[in-house]
CSV table of C-alpha atoms in Angstrom, one decimal:
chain,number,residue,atom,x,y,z
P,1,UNK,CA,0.0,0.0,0.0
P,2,UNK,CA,1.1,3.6,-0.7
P,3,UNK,CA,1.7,6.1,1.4
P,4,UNK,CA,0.3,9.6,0.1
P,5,UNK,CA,0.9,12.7,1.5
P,6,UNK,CA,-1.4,15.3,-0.7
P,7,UNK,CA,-0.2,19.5,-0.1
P,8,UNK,CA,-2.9,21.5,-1.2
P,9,UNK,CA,-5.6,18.8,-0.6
P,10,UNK,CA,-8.7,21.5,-0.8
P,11,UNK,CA,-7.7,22.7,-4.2
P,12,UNK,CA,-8.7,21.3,-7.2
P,13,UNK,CA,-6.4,19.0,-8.0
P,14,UNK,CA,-6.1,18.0,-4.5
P,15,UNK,CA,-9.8,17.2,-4.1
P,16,UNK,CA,-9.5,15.2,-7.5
P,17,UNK,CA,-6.4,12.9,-5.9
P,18,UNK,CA,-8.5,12.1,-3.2
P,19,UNK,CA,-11.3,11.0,-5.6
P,20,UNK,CA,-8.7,8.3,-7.0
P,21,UNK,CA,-7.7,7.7,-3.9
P,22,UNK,CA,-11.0,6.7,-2.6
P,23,UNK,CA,-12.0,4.8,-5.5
P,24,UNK,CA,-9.3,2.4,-4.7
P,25,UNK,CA,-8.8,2.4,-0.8
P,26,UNK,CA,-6.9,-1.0,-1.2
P,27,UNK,CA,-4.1,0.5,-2.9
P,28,UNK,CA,-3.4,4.0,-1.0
P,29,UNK,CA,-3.0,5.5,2.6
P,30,UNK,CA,-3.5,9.0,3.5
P,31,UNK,CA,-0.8,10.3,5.9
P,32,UNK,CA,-0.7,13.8,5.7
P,33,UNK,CA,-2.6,16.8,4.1
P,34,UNK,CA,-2.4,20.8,4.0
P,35,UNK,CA,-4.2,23.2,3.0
P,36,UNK,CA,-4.6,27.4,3.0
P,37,UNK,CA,-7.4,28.4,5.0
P,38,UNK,CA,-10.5,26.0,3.9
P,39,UNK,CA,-11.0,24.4,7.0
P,40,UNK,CA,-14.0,23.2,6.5
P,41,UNK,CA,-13.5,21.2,3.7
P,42,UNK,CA,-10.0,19.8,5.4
P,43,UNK,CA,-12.6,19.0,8.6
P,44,UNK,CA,-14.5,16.4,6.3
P,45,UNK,CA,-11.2,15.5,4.6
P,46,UNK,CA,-9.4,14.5,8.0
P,47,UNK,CA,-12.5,12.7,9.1
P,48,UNK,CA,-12.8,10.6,6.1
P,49,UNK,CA,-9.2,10.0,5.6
P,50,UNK,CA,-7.3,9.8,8.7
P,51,UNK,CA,-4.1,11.3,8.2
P,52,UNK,CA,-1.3,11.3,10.9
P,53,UNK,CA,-0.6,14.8,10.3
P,54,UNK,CA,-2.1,18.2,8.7
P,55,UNK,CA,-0.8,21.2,8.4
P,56,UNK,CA,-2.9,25.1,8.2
P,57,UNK,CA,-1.0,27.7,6.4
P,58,UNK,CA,-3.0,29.9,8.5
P,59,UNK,CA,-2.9,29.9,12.6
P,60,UNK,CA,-6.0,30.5,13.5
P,61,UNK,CA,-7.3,28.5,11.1
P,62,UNK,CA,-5.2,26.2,12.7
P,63,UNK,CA,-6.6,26.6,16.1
P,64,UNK,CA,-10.3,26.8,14.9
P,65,UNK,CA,-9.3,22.8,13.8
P,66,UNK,CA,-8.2,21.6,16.3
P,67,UNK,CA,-10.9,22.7,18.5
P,68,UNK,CA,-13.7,21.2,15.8
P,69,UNK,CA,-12.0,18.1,15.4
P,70,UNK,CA,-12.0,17.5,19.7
P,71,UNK,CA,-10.4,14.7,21.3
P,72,UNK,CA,-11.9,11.9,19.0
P,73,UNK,CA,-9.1,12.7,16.5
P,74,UNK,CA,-6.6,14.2,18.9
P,75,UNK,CA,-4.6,11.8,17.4
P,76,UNK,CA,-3.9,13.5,14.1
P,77,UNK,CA,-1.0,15.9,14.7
P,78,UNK,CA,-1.9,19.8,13.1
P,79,UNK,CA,0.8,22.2,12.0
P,80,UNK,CA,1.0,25.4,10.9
P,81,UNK,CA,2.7,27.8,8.5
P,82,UNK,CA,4.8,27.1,5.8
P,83,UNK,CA,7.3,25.5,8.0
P,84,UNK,CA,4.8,23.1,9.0
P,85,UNK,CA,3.5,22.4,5.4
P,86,UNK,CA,6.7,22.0,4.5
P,87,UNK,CA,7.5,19.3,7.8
P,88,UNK,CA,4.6,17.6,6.5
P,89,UNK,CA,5.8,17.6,3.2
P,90,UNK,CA,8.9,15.9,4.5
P,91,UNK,CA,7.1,13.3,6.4
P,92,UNK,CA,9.4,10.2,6.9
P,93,UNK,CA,6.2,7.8,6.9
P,94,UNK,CA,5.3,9.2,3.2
P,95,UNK,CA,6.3,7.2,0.2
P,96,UNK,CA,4.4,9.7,-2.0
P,97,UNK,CA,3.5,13.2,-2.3
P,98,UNK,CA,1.2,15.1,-4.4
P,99,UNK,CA,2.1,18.8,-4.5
P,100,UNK,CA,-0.4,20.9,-5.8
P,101,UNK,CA,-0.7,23.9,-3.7
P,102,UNK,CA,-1.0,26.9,-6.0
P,103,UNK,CA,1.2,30.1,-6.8
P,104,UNK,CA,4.3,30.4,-5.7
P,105,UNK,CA,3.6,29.2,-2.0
P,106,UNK,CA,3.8,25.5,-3.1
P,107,UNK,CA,7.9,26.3,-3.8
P,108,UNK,CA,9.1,25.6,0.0
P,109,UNK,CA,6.7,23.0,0.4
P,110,UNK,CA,8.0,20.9,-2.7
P,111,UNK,CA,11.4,21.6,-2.1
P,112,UNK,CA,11.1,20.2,1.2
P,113,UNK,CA,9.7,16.9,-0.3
P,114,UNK,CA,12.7,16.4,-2.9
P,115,UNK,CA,15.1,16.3,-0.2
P,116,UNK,CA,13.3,14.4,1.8
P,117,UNK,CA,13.7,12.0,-1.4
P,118,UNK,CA,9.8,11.5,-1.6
P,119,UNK,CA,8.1,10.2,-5.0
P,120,UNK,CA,7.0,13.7,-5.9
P,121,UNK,CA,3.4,14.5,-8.4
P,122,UNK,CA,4.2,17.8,-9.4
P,123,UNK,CA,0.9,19.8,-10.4
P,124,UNK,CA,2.3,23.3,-9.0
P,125,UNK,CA,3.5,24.6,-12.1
P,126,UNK,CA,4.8,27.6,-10.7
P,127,UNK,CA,7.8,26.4,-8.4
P,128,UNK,CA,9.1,24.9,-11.8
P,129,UNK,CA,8.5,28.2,-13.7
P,130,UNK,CA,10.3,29.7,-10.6
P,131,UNK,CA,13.5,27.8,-9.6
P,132,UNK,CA,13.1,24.7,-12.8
P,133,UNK,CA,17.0,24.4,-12.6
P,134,UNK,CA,17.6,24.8,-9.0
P,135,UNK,CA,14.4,21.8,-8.2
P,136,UNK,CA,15.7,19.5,-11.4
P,137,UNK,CA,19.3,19.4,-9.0
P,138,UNK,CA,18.5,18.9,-6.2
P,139,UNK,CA,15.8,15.8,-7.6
P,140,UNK,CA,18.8,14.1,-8.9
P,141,UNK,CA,21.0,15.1,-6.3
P,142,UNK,CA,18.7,13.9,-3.7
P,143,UNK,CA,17.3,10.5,-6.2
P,144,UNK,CA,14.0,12.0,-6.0
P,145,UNK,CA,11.8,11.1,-8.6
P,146,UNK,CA,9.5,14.4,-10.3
P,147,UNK,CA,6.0,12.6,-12.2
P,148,UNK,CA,4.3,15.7,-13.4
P,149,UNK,CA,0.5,15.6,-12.9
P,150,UNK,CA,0.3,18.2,-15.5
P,151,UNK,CA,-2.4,16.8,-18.2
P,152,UNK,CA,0.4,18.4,-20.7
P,153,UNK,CA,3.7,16.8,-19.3
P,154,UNK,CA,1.8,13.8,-18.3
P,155,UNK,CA,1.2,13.0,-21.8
P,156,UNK,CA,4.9,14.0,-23.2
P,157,UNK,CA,6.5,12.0,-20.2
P,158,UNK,CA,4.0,8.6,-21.1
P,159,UNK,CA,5.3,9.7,-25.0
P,160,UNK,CA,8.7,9.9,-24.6
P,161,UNK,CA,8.9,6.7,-22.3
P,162,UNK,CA,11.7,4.4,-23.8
P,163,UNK,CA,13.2,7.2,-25.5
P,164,UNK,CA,16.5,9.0,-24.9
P,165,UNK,CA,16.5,13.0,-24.8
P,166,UNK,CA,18.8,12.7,-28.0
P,167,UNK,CA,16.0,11.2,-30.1
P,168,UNK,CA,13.8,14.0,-29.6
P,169,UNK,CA,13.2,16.8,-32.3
P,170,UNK,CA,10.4,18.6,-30.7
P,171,UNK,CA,7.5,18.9,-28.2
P,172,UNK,CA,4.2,19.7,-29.5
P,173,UNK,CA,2.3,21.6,-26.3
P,174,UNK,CA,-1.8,21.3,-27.0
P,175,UNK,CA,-3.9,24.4,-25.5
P,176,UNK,CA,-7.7,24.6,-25.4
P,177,UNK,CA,-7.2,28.2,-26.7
P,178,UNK,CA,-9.4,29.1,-23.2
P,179,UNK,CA,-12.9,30.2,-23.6
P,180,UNK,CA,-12.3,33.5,-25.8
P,181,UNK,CA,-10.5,31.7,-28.7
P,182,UNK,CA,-13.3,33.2,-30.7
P,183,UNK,CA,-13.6,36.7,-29.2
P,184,UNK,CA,-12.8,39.4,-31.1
P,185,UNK,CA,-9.5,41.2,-29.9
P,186,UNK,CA,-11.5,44.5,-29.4
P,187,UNK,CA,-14.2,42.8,-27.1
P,188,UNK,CA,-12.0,41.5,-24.8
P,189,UNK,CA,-11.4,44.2,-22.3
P,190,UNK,CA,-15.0,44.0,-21.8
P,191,UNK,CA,-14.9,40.3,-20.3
P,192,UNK,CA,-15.6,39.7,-16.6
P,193,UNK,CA,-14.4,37.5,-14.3
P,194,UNK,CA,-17.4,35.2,-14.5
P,195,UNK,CA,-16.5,34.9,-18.2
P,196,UNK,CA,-13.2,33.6,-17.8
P,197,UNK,CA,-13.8,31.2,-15.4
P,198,UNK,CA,-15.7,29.2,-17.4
P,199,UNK,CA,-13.4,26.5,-19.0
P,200,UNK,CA,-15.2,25.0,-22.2
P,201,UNK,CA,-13.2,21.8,-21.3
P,202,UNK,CA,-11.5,21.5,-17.8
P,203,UNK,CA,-12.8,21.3,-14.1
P,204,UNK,CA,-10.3,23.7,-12.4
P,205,UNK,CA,-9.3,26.1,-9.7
P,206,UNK,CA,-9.6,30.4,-10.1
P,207,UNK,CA,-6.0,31.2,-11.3
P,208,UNK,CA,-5.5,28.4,-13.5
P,209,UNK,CA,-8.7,29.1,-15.1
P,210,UNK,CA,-7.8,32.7,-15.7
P,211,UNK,CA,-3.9,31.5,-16.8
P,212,UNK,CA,-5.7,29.2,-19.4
P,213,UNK,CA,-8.0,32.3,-20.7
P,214,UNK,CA,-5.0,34.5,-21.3
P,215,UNK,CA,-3.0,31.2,-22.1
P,216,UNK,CA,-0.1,31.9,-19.5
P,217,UNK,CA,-0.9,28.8,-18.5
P,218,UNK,CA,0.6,27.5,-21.6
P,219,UNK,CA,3.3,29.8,-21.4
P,220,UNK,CA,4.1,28.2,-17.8
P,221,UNK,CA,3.7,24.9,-19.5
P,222,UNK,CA,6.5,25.8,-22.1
P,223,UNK,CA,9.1,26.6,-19.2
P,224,UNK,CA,7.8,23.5,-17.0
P,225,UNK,CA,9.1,21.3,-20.1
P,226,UNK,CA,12.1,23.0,-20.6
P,227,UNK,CA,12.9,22.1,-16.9
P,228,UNK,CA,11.3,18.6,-16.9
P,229,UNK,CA,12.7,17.2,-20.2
P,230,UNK,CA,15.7,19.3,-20.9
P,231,UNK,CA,14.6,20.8,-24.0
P,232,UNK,CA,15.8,24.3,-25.8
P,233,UNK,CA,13.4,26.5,-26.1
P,234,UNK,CA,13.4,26.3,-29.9
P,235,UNK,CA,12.3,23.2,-29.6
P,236,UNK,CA,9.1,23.4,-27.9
P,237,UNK,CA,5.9,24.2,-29.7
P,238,UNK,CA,2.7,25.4,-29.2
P,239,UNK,CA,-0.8,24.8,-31.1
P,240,UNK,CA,-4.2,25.3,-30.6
P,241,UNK,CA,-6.5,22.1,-30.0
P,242,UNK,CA,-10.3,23.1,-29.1
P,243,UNK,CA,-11.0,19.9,-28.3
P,244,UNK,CA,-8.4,18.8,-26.3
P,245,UNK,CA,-8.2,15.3,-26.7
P,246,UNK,CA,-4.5,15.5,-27.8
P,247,UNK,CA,-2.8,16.6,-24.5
P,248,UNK,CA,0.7,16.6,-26.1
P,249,UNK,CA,2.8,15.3,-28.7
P,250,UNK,CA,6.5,14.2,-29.4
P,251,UNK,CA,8.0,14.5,-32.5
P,252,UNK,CA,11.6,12.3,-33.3
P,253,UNK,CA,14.4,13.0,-35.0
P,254,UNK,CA,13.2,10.5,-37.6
P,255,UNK,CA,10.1,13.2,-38.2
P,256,UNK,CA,7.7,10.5,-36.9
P,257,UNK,CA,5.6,11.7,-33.9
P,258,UNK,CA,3.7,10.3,-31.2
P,259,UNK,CA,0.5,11.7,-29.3
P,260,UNK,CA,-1.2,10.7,-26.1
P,261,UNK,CA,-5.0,11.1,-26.5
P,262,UNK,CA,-7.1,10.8,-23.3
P,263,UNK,CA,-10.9,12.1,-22.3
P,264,UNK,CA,-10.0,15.6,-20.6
P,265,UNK,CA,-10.1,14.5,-16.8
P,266,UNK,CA,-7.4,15.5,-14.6
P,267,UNK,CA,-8.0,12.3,-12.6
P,268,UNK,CA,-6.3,10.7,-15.7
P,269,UNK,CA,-2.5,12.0,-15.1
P,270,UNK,CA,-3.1,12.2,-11.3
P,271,UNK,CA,-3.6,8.3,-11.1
P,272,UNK,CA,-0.6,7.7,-13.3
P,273,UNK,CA,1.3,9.9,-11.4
P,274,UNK,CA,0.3,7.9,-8.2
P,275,UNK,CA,0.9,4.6,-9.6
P,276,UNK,CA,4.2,4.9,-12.3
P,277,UNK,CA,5.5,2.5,-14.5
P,278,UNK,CA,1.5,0.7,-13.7
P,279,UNK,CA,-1.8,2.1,-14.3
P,280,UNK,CA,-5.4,2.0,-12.5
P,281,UNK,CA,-8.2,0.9,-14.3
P,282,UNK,CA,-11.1,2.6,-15.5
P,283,UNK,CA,-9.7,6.1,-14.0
P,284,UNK,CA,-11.5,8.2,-16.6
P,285,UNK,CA,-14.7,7.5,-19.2
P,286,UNK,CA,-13.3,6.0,-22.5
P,287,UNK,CA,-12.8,7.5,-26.1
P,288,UNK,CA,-15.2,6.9,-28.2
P,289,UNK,CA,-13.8,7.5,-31.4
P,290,UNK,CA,-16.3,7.3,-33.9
P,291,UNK,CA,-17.8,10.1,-32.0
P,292,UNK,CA,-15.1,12.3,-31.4
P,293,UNK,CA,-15.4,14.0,-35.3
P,294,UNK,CA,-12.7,16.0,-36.6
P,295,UNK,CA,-9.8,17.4,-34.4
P,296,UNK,CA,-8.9,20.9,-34.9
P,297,UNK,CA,-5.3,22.8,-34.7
P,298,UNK,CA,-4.5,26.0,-35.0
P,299,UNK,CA,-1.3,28.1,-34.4
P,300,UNK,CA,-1.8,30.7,-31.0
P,301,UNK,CA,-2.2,34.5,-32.0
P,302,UNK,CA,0.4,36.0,-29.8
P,303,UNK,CA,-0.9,39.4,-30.3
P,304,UNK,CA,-4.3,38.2,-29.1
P,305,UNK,CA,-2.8,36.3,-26.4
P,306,UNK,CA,0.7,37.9,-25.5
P,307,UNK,CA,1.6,36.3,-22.0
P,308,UNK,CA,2.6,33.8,-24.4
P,309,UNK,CA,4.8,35.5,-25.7
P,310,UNK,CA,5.9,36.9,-22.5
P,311,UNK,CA,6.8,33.5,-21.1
P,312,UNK,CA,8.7,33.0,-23.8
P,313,UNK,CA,10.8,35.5,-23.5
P,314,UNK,CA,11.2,35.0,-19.8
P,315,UNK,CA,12.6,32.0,-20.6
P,316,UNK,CA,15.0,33.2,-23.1
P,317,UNK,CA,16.1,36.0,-20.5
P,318,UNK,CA,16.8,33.2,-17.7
P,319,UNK,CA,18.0,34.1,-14.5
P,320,UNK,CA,15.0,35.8,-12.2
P,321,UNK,CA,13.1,36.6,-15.6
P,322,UNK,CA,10.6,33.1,-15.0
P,323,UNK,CA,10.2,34.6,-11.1
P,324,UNK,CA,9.3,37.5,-11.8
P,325,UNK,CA,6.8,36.3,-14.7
P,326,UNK,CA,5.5,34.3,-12.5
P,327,UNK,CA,4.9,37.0,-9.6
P,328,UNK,CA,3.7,39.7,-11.6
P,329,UNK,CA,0.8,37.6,-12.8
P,330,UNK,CA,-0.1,36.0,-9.9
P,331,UNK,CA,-0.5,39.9,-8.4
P,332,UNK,CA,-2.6,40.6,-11.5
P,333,UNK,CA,-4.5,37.9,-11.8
P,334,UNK,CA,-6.1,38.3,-7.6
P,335,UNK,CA,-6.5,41.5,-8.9
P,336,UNK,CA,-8.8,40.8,-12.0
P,337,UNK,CA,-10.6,38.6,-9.7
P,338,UNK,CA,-11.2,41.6,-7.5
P,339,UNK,CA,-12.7,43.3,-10.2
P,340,UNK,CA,-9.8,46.2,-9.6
P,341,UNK,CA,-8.5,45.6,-13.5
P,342,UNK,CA,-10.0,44.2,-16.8
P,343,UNK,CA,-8.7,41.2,-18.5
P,344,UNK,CA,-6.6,43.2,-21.2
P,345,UNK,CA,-4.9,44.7,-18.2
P,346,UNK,CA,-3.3,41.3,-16.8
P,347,UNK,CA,-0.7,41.5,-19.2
P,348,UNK,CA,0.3,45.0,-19.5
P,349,UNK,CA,0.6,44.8,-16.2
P,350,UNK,CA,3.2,41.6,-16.5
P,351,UNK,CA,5.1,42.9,-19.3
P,352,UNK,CA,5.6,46.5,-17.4
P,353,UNK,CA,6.8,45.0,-14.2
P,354,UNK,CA,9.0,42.7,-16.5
P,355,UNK,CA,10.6,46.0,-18.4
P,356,UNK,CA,11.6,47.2,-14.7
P,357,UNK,CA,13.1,44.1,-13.6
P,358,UNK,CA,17.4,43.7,-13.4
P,359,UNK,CA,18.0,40.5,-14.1
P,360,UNK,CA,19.8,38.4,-11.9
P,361,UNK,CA,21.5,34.6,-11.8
P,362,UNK,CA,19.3,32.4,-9.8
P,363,UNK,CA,21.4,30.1,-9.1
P,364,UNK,CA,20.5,30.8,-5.2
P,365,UNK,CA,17.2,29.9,-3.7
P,366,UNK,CA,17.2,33.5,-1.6
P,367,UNK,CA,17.7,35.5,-5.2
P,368,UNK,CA,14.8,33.8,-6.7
P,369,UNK,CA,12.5,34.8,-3.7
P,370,UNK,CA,13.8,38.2,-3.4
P,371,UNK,CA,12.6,38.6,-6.9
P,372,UNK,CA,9.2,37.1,-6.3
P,373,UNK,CA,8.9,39.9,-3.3
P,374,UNK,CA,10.0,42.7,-5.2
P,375,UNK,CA,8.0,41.8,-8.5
P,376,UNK,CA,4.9,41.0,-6.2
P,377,UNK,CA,5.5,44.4,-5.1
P,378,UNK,CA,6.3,46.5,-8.1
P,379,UNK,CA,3.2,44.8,-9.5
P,380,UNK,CA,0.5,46.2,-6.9
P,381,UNK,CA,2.3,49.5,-7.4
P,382,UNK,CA,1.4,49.3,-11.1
P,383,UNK,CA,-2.3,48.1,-10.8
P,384,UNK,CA,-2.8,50.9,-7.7
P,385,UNK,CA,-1.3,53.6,-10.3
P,386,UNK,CA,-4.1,52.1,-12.8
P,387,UNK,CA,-6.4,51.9,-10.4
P,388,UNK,CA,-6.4,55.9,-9.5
């Protein structure tokens, strides 16, 4: 039986691994969850599950618990604060853990699991996107093995399975194109944040709904693979698949390709994720091909959709470039979700706190925060100076 410690367990794809989990209680053990500030979701989790330990980025969230949960599960230890997600993270009685905490809080956390040599899920994109170079090290340095969860990187690690990084030619990343694929360039600054979050294809959380809209999502994707499979940047493509029943797609030196087509269900990667080199059955409903029709692609409109372009050249740039990418939009995405800027507005706001960024090496962990602080904060200033 496997032990699985799940960070982030009230998020999306946290609530999802428990779904597998549950469906096949014979194969898995919760020991340890964490979570933000949902405690009353983590309350039904902890009665359900029994983990030996939780952890409450917030204190009195914490305390509020503890006091719910009484002395008929005094027995499940409850930490707080990053350093305690980050202990629980690290838990020695953990074969696996599923990180998927979002934004740039899941970086600690994960870190703390790779040198704790744990069997690691990655679904939080943005410690990748972050410090990629610094977490690939200290994986092999410390024989941890990274499974990505994502549906994207799922597919190109089932694809490239067998194969040695020298037979690749390219990665082909798949994108929904997000629900305004179809809108009108001028008619976008009027869309609301009810609007975006409505995926035509995927059951997600807030901010990677919104990242998929504007399609930094797929820009975080393209540095995520850079990091996960050691390819140049050159080599890493993206196209536009409405349907998305292509989640990625290799391409070999010898020009031949291969795709990994799925139902879109994030339960789908999560469960191979949790079970690598085997596989679950009957995870997700099945393809029925002669219903699926035609398959569209089409190439992204960077002009319609820049962050692309932004993540790649934040990519190119190196150094704190990803960090600061990353910070700026998390900053302007809470704030589009606030209803303080419109949707046209997230990027500007990324590419101008970009244009003030130094860059620097980030071969240091403390570098790569500092830059996540000062972009976080250059950021607000520009959305309060829009704001007025």
């Amino acid at each position: 039986m496997k032990r699985v410690t799940i960070l982030g367990s009230t998020g999306s794809i946290g609530r999802s691994t428990l779904e597998v989990i549950s469906s096949h209680k014979d194969k898995f053990k919760i020991v340890g969850l964490t979570a933000g500030s949902n405690i009353d979701l983590l309350e039904q989790q902890i009665k359900k599950f029994l983990p030996d330990l939780v952890a409450v980025e917030d204190k009195e969230h914490a305390l509020k618990l503890e006091k719910r949960l009484g002395r008929r599960y005094n027995s499940v230890k409850i930490f707080t604060g990053i350093d305690g997600i980050s202990y629980v993270a690290a838990y020695n009685e953990s074969d696996y853990v599923i990180s998927a905490i979002v934004g740039s809080a899941g970086l600690f956390p994960t870190l703390s699991a790779i040198k704790a040599h744990k069997v690691i899920g990655l679904a939080n994109k943005e410690a990748l996107v972050m410090a990629g170079s610094i977490l690939m090290a200290e994986a092999q340095k410390n024989n941890s093995r990274i499974i990505p969860v994502d549906s994207e990187h799922s597919a190109i690690f089932q694809c490239i399975e067998g194969y040695k990084c020298s037979d690749i030619r390219k990665i082909i990343l798949t994108a929904s194109g997000g629900p305004f694929l179809k809108k009108a360039k001028k008619d976008m600054k009027y869309i609301t944040p009810s609007e975006a979050l409505k995926h035509p294809r995927w059951k997600m959380g807030k901010k990677i709904t919104i990242d998929s809209a504007t399609l930094m999502n797929k820009g975080f994707e393209i540095i995520e693979a850079h990091h996960l499979f050691g390819v140049p940047i050159e080599d890493i493509e993206v196209i536009i698949h409405p349907e998305s029943i292509i989640h990625s797609i290799v391409e070999f030196k010898d020009r031949s390709c291969i795709a990994q087509l799925s139902y879109p269900d994030m339960k789908g990667p999560i469960a191979y994720a949790l079970t690598y080199p085997e596989r679950l059955n009957d995870v997700i409903p099945s393809l029925e091909f002669s219903k699926l029709g035609s398959l569209t692609f089409l190439k992204p409109d960077f002009k319609k959709f820049p962050c692309l372009s932004y993540a790649y050249n934040a990519l190119k740039a190196g150094g704190t470039m990803p960090s600061v990418l990353n910070a700026a939009n998390e900053i302007a995405v809470s704030a589009f979700l606030k209803g303080l800027i419109k949707f046209t507005e997230i990027p500007i706001v990324i590419k101008k706190t970009m244009n003030y960024h130094v860059i620097m090496p980030c071969n240091k962990l403390d570098t790569i925060i500092e830059a996540d602080k000062w972009a976080k904060e250059k950021a607000k200033e520009i959305i309060n100076s829009m704001v007025k």
